[in-house]
Coordinates of C-alpha atoms in Angstrom, one line a residue:
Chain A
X1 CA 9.9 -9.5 -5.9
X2 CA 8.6 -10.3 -2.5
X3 CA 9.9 -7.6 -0.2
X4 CA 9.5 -7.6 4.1
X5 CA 10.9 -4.7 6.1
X6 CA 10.8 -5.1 10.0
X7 CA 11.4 -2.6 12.4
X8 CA 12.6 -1.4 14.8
X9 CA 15.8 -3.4 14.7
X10 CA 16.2 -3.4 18.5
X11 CA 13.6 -2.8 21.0
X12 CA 14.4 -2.7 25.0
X13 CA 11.4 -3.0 27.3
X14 CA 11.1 -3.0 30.8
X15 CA 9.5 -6.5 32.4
X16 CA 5.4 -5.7 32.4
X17 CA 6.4 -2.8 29.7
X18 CA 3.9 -4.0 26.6
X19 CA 4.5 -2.6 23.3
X20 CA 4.3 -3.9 19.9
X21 CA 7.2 -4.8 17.1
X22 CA 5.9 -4.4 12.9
X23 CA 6.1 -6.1 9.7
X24 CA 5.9 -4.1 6.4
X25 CA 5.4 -6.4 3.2
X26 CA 4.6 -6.0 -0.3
X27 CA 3.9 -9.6 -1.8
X28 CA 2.2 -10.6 -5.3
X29 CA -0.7 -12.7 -4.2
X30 CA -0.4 -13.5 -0.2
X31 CA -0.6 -16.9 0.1
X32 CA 0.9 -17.2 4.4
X33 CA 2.3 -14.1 6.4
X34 CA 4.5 -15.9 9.3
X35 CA 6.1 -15.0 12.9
X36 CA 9.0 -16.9 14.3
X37 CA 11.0 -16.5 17.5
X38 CA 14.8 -17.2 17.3
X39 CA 17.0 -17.6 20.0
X40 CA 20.2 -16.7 20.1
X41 CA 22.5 -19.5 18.0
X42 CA 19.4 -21.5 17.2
X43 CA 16.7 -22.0 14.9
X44 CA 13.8 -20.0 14.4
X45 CA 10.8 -22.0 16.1
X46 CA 7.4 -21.0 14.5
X47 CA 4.6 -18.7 16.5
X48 CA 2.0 -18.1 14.0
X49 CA 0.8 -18.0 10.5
X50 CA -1.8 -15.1 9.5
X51 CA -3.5 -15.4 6.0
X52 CA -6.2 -12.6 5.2
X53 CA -5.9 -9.0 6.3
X54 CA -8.1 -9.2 9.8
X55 CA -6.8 -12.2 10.9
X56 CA -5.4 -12.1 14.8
X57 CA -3.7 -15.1 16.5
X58 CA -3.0 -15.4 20.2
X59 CA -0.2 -17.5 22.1
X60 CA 0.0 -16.2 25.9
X61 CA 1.4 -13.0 25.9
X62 CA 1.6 -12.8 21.9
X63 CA -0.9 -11.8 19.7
X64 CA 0.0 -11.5 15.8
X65 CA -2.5 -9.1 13.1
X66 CA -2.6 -8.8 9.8
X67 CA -3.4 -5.9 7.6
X68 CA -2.9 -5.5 3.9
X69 CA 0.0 -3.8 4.0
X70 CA 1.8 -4.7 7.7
X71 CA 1.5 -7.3 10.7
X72 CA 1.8 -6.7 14.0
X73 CA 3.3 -8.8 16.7
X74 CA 1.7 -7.6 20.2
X75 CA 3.5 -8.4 23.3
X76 CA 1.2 -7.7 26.6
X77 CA 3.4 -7.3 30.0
X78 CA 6.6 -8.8 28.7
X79 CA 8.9 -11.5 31.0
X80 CA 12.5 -11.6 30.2
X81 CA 11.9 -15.2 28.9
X82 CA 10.2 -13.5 25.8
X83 CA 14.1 -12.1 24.9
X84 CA 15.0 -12.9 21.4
X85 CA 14.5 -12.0 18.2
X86 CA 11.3 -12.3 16.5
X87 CA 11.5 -13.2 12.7
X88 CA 8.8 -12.1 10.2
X89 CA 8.5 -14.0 6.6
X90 CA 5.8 -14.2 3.7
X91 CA 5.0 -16.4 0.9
X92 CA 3.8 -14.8 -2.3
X93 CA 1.6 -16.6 -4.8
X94 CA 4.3 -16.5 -7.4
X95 CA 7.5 -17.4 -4.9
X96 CA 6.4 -20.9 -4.8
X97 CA 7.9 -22.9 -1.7
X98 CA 9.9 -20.1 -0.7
X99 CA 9.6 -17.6 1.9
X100 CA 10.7 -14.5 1.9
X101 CA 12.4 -13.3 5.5
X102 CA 12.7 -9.8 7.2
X103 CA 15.9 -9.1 9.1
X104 CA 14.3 -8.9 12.7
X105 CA 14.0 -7.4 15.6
X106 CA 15.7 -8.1 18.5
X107 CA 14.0 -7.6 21.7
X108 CA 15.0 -7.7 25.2
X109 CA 13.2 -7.6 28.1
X110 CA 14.9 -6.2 31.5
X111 CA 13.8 -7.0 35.0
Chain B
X1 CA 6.3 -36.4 16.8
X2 CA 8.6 -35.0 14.0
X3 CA 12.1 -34.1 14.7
X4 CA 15.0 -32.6 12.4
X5 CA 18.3 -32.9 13.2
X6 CA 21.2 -31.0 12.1
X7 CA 25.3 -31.2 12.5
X8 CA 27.9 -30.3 13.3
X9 CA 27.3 -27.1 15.5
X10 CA 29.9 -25.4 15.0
X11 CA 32.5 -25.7 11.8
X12 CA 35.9 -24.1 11.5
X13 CA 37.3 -24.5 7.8
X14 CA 40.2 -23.0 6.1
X15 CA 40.0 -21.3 2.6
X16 CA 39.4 -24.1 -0.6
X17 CA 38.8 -27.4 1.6
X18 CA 35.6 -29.1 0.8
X19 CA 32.5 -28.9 3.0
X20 CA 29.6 -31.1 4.2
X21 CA 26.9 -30.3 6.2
X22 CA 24.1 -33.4 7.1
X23 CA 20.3 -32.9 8.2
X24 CA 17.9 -35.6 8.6
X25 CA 14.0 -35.4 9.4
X26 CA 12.2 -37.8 11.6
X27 CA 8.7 -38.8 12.5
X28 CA 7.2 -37.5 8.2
X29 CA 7.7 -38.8 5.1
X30 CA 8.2 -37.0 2.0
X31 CA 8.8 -34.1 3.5
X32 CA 10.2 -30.7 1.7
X33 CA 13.1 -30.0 2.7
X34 CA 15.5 -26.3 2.5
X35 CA 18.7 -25.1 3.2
X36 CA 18.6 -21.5 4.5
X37 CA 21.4 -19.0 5.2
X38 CA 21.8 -16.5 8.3
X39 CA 24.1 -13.3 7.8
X40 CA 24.7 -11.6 10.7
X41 CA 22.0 -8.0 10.0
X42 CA 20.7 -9.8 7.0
X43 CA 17.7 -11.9 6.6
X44 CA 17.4 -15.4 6.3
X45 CA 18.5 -16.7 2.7
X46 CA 17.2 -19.3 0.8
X47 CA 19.7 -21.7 -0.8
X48 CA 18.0 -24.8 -1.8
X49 CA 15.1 -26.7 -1.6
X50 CA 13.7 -30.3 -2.5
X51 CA 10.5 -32.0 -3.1
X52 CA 11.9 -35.3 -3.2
X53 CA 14.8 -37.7 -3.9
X54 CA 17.3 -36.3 -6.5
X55 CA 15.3 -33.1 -7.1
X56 CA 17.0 -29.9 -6.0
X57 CA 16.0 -26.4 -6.7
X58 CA 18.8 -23.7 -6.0
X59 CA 17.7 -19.9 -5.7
X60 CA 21.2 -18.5 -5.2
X61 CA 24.1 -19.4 -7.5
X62 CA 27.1 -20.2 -5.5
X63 CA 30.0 -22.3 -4.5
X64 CA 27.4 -24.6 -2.6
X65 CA 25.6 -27.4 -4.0
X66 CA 22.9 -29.7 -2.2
X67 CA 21.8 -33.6 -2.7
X68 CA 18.9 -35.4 -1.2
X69 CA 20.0 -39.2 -1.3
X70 CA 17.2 -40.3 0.7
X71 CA 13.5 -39.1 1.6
X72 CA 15.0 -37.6 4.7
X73 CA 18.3 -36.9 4.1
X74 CA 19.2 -33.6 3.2
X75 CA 23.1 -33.1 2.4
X76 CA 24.8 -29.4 1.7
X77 CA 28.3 -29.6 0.1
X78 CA 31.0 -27.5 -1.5
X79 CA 33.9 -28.6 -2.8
X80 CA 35.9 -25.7 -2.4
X81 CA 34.9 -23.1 0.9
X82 CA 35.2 -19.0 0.4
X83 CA 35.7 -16.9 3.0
X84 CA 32.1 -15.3 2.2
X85 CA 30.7 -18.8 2.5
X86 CA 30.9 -18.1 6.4
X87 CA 27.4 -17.7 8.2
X88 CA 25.2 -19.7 10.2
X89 CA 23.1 -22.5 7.9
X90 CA 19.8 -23.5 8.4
X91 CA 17.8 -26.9 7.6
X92 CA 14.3 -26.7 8.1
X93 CA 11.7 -28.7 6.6
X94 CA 7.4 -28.5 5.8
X95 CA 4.3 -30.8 5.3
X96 CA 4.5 -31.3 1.6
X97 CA 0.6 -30.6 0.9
X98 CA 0.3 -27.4 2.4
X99 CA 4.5 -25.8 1.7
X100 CA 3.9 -23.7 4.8
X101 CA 5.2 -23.5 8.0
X102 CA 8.9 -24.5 8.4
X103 CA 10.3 -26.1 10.9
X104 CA 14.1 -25.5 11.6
X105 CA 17.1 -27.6 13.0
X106 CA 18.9 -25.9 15.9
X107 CA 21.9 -24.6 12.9
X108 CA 25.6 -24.9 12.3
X109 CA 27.8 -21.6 12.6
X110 CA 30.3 -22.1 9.9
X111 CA 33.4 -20.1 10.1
X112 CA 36.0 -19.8 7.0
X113 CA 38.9 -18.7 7.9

Protein backbone atom coordinates (compact mmCIF):
# COMPACT_ATOMS: atom_id res chain seq x y z
CA UNK A 1 0.00 0.00 0.00
CA UNK A 2 1.09 3.36 -1.07
CA UNK A 3 2.07 5.27 1.93
CA UNK A 4 3.07 9.47 2.15
CA UNK A 5 4.05 11.07 5.45
CA UNK A 6 4.51 14.96 5.33
CA UNK A 7 5.93 16.88 7.91
CA UNK A 8 6.09 19.12 9.80
CA UNK A 9 2.31 19.61 10.23
CA UNK A 10 2.62 23.38 10.80
CA UNK A 11 5.41 25.56 9.90
CA UNK A 12 5.47 29.53 10.75
CA UNK A 13 7.94 31.60 8.88
CA UNK A 14 8.83 35.06 9.01
CA UNK A 15 8.20 37.06 5.40
CA UNK A 16 11.83 36.68 3.47
CA UNK A 17 12.39 33.59 6.16
CA UNK A 18 13.15 30.54 3.38
CA UNK A 19 13.02 27.11 4.61
CA UNK A 20 11.82 23.98 3.16
CA UNK A 21 8.63 21.58 3.97
CA UNK A 22 9.17 17.33 3.10
CA UNK A 23 7.48 14.48 1.69
CA UNK A 24 8.39 10.89 2.83
CA UNK A 25 6.83 8.06 0.36
CA UNK A 26 7.15 4.50 -0.09
CA UNK A 27 5.28 3.54 -3.40
CA UNK A 28 5.45 0.21 -5.62
CA UNK A 29 6.63 1.44 -8.86
CA UNK A 30 6.55 5.53 -9.01
CA UNK A 31 4.67 6.32 -11.80
CA UNK A 32 3.99 10.68 -10.68
CA UNK A 33 5.09 12.32 -7.19
CA UNK A 34 2.79 15.54 -7.04
CA UNK A 35 2.66 19.06 -5.00
CA UNK A 36 -0.51 21.01 -4.54
CA UNK A 37 -1.39 24.23 -2.71
CA UNK A 38 -4.82 24.34 -0.91
CA UNK A 39 -6.34 27.30 0.41
CA UNK A 40 -8.29 27.40 3.03
CA UNK A 41 -12.09 25.98 2.11
CA UNK A 42 -11.00 25.28 -1.42
CA UNK A 43 -9.60 22.94 -3.68
CA UNK A 44 -6.19 21.96 -4.01
CA UNK A 45 -4.78 23.68 -7.22
CA UNK A 46 -1.80 21.80 -8.72
CA UNK A 47 2.14 23.15 -8.47
CA UNK A 48 4.14 20.36 -9.89
CA UNK A 49 4.56 16.83 -10.84
CA UNK A 50 8.25 15.24 -10.25
CA UNK A 51 8.84 11.73 -11.84
CA UNK A 52 12.43 10.27 -11.45
CA UNK A 53 14.61 10.76 -8.35
CA UNK A 54 16.74 14.12 -9.50
CA UNK A 55 14.11 15.74 -11.02
CA UNK A 56 13.63 19.68 -9.69
CA UNK A 57 10.78 21.99 -10.89
CA UNK A 58 10.64 25.72 -10.37
CA UNK A 59 7.52 28.15 -10.09
CA UNK A 60 8.68 31.62 -8.59
CA UNK A 61 9.59 31.23 -5.23
CA UNK A 62 8.87 27.24 -5.30
CA UNK A 63 11.08 24.79 -6.26
CA UNK A 64 9.97 20.97 -5.75
CA UNK A 65 12.91 17.70 -5.72
CA UNK A 66 12.68 14.40 -5.90
CA UNK A 67 14.69 11.68 -4.25
CA UNK A 68 13.99 8.00 -4.03
CA UNK A 69 12.71 8.09 -0.85
CA UNK A 70 11.38 11.97 -0.07
CA UNK A 71 10.52 15.28 -2.03
CA UNK A 72 11.16 18.49 -1.06
CA UNK A 73 9.19 21.59 -1.55
CA UNK A 74 11.70 24.71 -1.29
CA UNK A 75 10.27 28.07 -0.52
CA UNK A 76 13.01 31.01 -1.16
CA UNK A 77 12.08 34.49 0.85
CA UNK A 78 8.42 33.62 1.53
CA UNK A 79 5.41 36.47 1.05
CA UNK A 80 2.39 36.03 3.15
CA UNK A 81 0.53 35.28 -0.15
CA UNK A 82 2.41 31.82 -0.18
CA UNK A 83 0.06 30.92 3.25
CA UNK A 84 -1.74 27.72 2.87
CA UNK A 85 -1.25 24.42 3.03
CA UNK A 86 0.72 22.53 0.65
CA UNK A 87 -0.50 18.97 -0.30
CA UNK A 88 1.87 16.15 -1.28
CA UNK A 89 0.41 12.91 -3.30
CA UNK A 90 1.89 9.91 -5.42
CA UNK A 91 0.71 7.44 -7.81
CA UNK A 92 2.17 3.91 -7.60
CA UNK A 93 2.38 1.63 -10.64
CA UNK A 94 -0.06 -0.77 -9.02
CA UNK A 95 -2.75 2.09 -7.55
CA UNK A 96 -3.98 2.68 -10.95
CA UNK A 97 -5.83 6.15 -11.35
CA UNK A 98 -5.60 6.86 -7.80
CA UNK A 99 -3.46 8.95 -5.82
CA UNK A 100 -2.36 8.51 -2.70
CA UNK A 101 -2.40 11.98 -0.42
CA UNK A 102 -0.31 13.07 2.61
CA UNK A 103 -2.12 15.04 5.32
CA UNK A 104 -0.07 18.43 4.82
CA UNK A 105 1.49 21.06 6.09
CA UNK A 106 0.16 24.08 6.83
CA UNK A 107 2.29 27.12 6.48
CA UNK A 108 2.02 30.57 7.34
CA UNK A 109 3.89 33.33 6.49
CA UNK A 110 3.94 36.50 8.93
CA UNK A 111 4.91 40.06 7.98
CA UNK B 1 -9.87 26.45 -21.19
CA UNK B 2 -11.29 23.68 -18.96
CA UNK B 3 -13.33 24.46 -16.05
CA UNK B 4 -15.01 22.17 -13.27
CA UNK B 5 -17.68 23.23 -11.36
CA UNK B 6 -19.00 21.98 -8.18
CA UNK B 7 -22.29 22.69 -5.75
CA UNK B 8 -23.55 23.50 -3.38
CA UNK B 9 -20.82 25.10 -1.06
CA UNK B 10 -21.92 24.58 1.83
CA UNK B 11 -24.65 21.62 2.94
CA UNK B 12 -26.38 21.31 6.33
CA UNK B 13 -28.27 17.79 6.47
CA UNK B 14 -29.90 16.07 9.31
CA UNK B 15 -29.33 12.35 10.23
CA UNK B 16 -31.01 9.68 7.46
CA UNK B 17 -32.23 12.35 4.65
CA UNK B 18 -30.83 11.56 1.23
CA UNK B 19 -27.90 13.50 -0.31
CA UNK B 20 -26.81 14.87 -3.71
CA UNK B 21 -23.94 16.50 -4.63
CA UNK B 22 -23.49 17.66 -8.63
CA UNK B 23 -20.01 18.38 -10.54
CA UNK B 24 -19.74 19.15 -14.13
CA UNK B 25 -16.39 19.59 -16.34
CA UNK B 26 -16.16 22.00 -19.10
CA UNK B 27 -13.88 22.78 -21.99
CA UNK B 28 -12.58 18.22 -22.22
CA UNK B 29 -14.19 15.49 -23.22
CA UNK B 30 -14.01 12.14 -21.78
CA UNK B 31 -12.50 13.20 -19.06
CA UNK B 32 -11.85 10.92 -15.65
CA UNK B 33 -13.55 11.99 -13.20
CA UNK B 34 -13.21 11.43 -8.86
CA UNK B 35 -14.82 12.13 -5.90
CA UNK B 36 -12.38 12.76 -3.08
CA UNK B 37 -12.95 13.23 0.69
CA UNK B 38 -11.27 15.88 3.16
CA UNK B 39 -11.17 15.01 7.07
CA UNK B 40 -10.18 17.67 9.05
CA UNK B 41 -5.98 16.19 10.06
CA UNK B 42 -6.59 13.49 7.60
CA UNK B 43 -5.57 13.21 4.12
CA UNK B 44 -7.50 13.46 1.16
CA UNK B 45 -9.70 10.19 0.50
CA UNK B 46 -10.58 8.67 -2.51
CA UNK B 47 -14.23 7.72 -2.98
CA UNK B 48 -14.96 7.12 -6.55
CA UNK B 49 -13.75 7.40 -9.81
CA UNK B 50 -15.00 7.02 -13.55
CA UNK B 51 -13.62 6.43 -16.92
CA UNK B 52 -16.70 7.07 -18.67
CA UNK B 53 -20.53 6.94 -18.75
CA UNK B 54 -22.03 4.35 -16.38
CA UNK B 55 -18.67 3.08 -15.11
CA UNK B 56 -17.87 3.69 -11.55
CA UNK B 57 -15.07 2.43 -9.40
CA UNK B 58 -15.55 2.84 -5.53
CA UNK B 59 -12.32 2.41 -3.25
CA UNK B 60 -14.06 2.95 0.07
CA UNK B 61 -17.27 0.96 0.96
CA UNK B 62 -19.80 3.34 2.41
CA UNK B 63 -23.23 4.82 2.61
CA UNK B 64 -22.26 6.90 -0.63
CA UNK B 65 -22.73 5.88 -4.03
CA UNK B 66 -21.75 7.88 -7.38
CA UNK B 67 -23.35 7.89 -11.13
CA UNK B 68 -21.96 9.47 -14.20
CA UNK B 69 -25.11 10.16 -16.46
CA UNK B 70 -23.25 12.05 -18.93
CA UNK B 71 -19.49 12.45 -20.17
CA UNK B 72 -19.25 15.34 -17.80
CA UNK B 73 -21.55 14.94 -15.24
CA UNK B 74 -20.40 13.52 -12.24
CA UNK B 75 -23.20 12.92 -9.45
CA UNK B 76 -22.44 11.76 -5.64
CA UNK B 77 -25.56 10.43 -3.78
CA UNK B 78 -26.64 8.70 -0.49
CA UNK B 79 -29.77 7.89 0.28
CA UNK B 80 -29.51 7.85 3.84
CA UNK B 81 -26.62 10.62 5.47
CA UNK B 82 -24.47 9.46 8.82
CA UNK B 83 -23.21 11.74 11.00
CA UNK B 84 -19.53 10.41 10.00
CA UNK B 85 -20.51 11.21 6.45
CA UNK B 86 -19.63 14.96 7.39
CA UNK B 87 -16.41 16.43 5.68
CA UNK B 88 -15.53 18.51 2.92
CA UNK B 89 -16.00 16.57 -0.77
CA UNK B 90 -13.91 17.08 -3.53
CA UNK B 91 -14.59 16.64 -7.46
CA UNK B 92 -11.56 16.85 -9.44
CA UNK B 93 -11.05 15.52 -12.76
CA UNK B 94 -7.66 14.45 -15.33
CA UNK B 95 -6.75 14.06 -19.06
CA UNK B 96 -7.82 10.56 -19.70
CA UNK B 97 -4.38 9.53 -21.68
CA UNK B 98 -2.05 10.40 -19.19
CA UNK B 99 -4.44 9.76 -15.42
CA UNK B 100 -2.23 12.44 -13.86
CA UNK B 101 -2.58 15.65 -12.59
CA UNK B 102 -5.98 16.44 -11.06
CA UNK B 103 -7.69 19.27 -11.23
CA UNK B 104 -10.19 20.09 -8.31
CA UNK B 105 -13.56 22.05 -7.95
CA UNK B 106 -13.45 24.69 -5.32
CA UNK B 107 -15.51 21.80 -2.71
CA UNK B 108 -18.71 21.50 -0.65
CA UNK B 109 -18.34 21.45 3.30
CA UNK B 110 -21.00 19.02 4.22
CA UNK B 111 -22.22 19.07 7.67
CA UNK B 112 -24.55 16.17 9.27
CA UNK B 113 -25.97 17.03 12.04
Amino acid sequence: EDQVTQSPEALRLQEGESSSLNCSYTVSGLRGLFWYRQDPGKGPEFLFTLYSAGEEKEKERLKATLTKKESFLHITAPKPEDSATYLCAVQGAGGGNKLTFGTGTQLKVEL
Amino acid sequence: SQTIHQWPATLVQPVGSPLSLECTVEGTSNPNLYWYRQAAGRGLQLLFYSVGIGQISSEVPQNLSASRPQDRQFILSSKKLLLSDSGFYLCAWSVTSTNEKLFFGSGTQLSVL
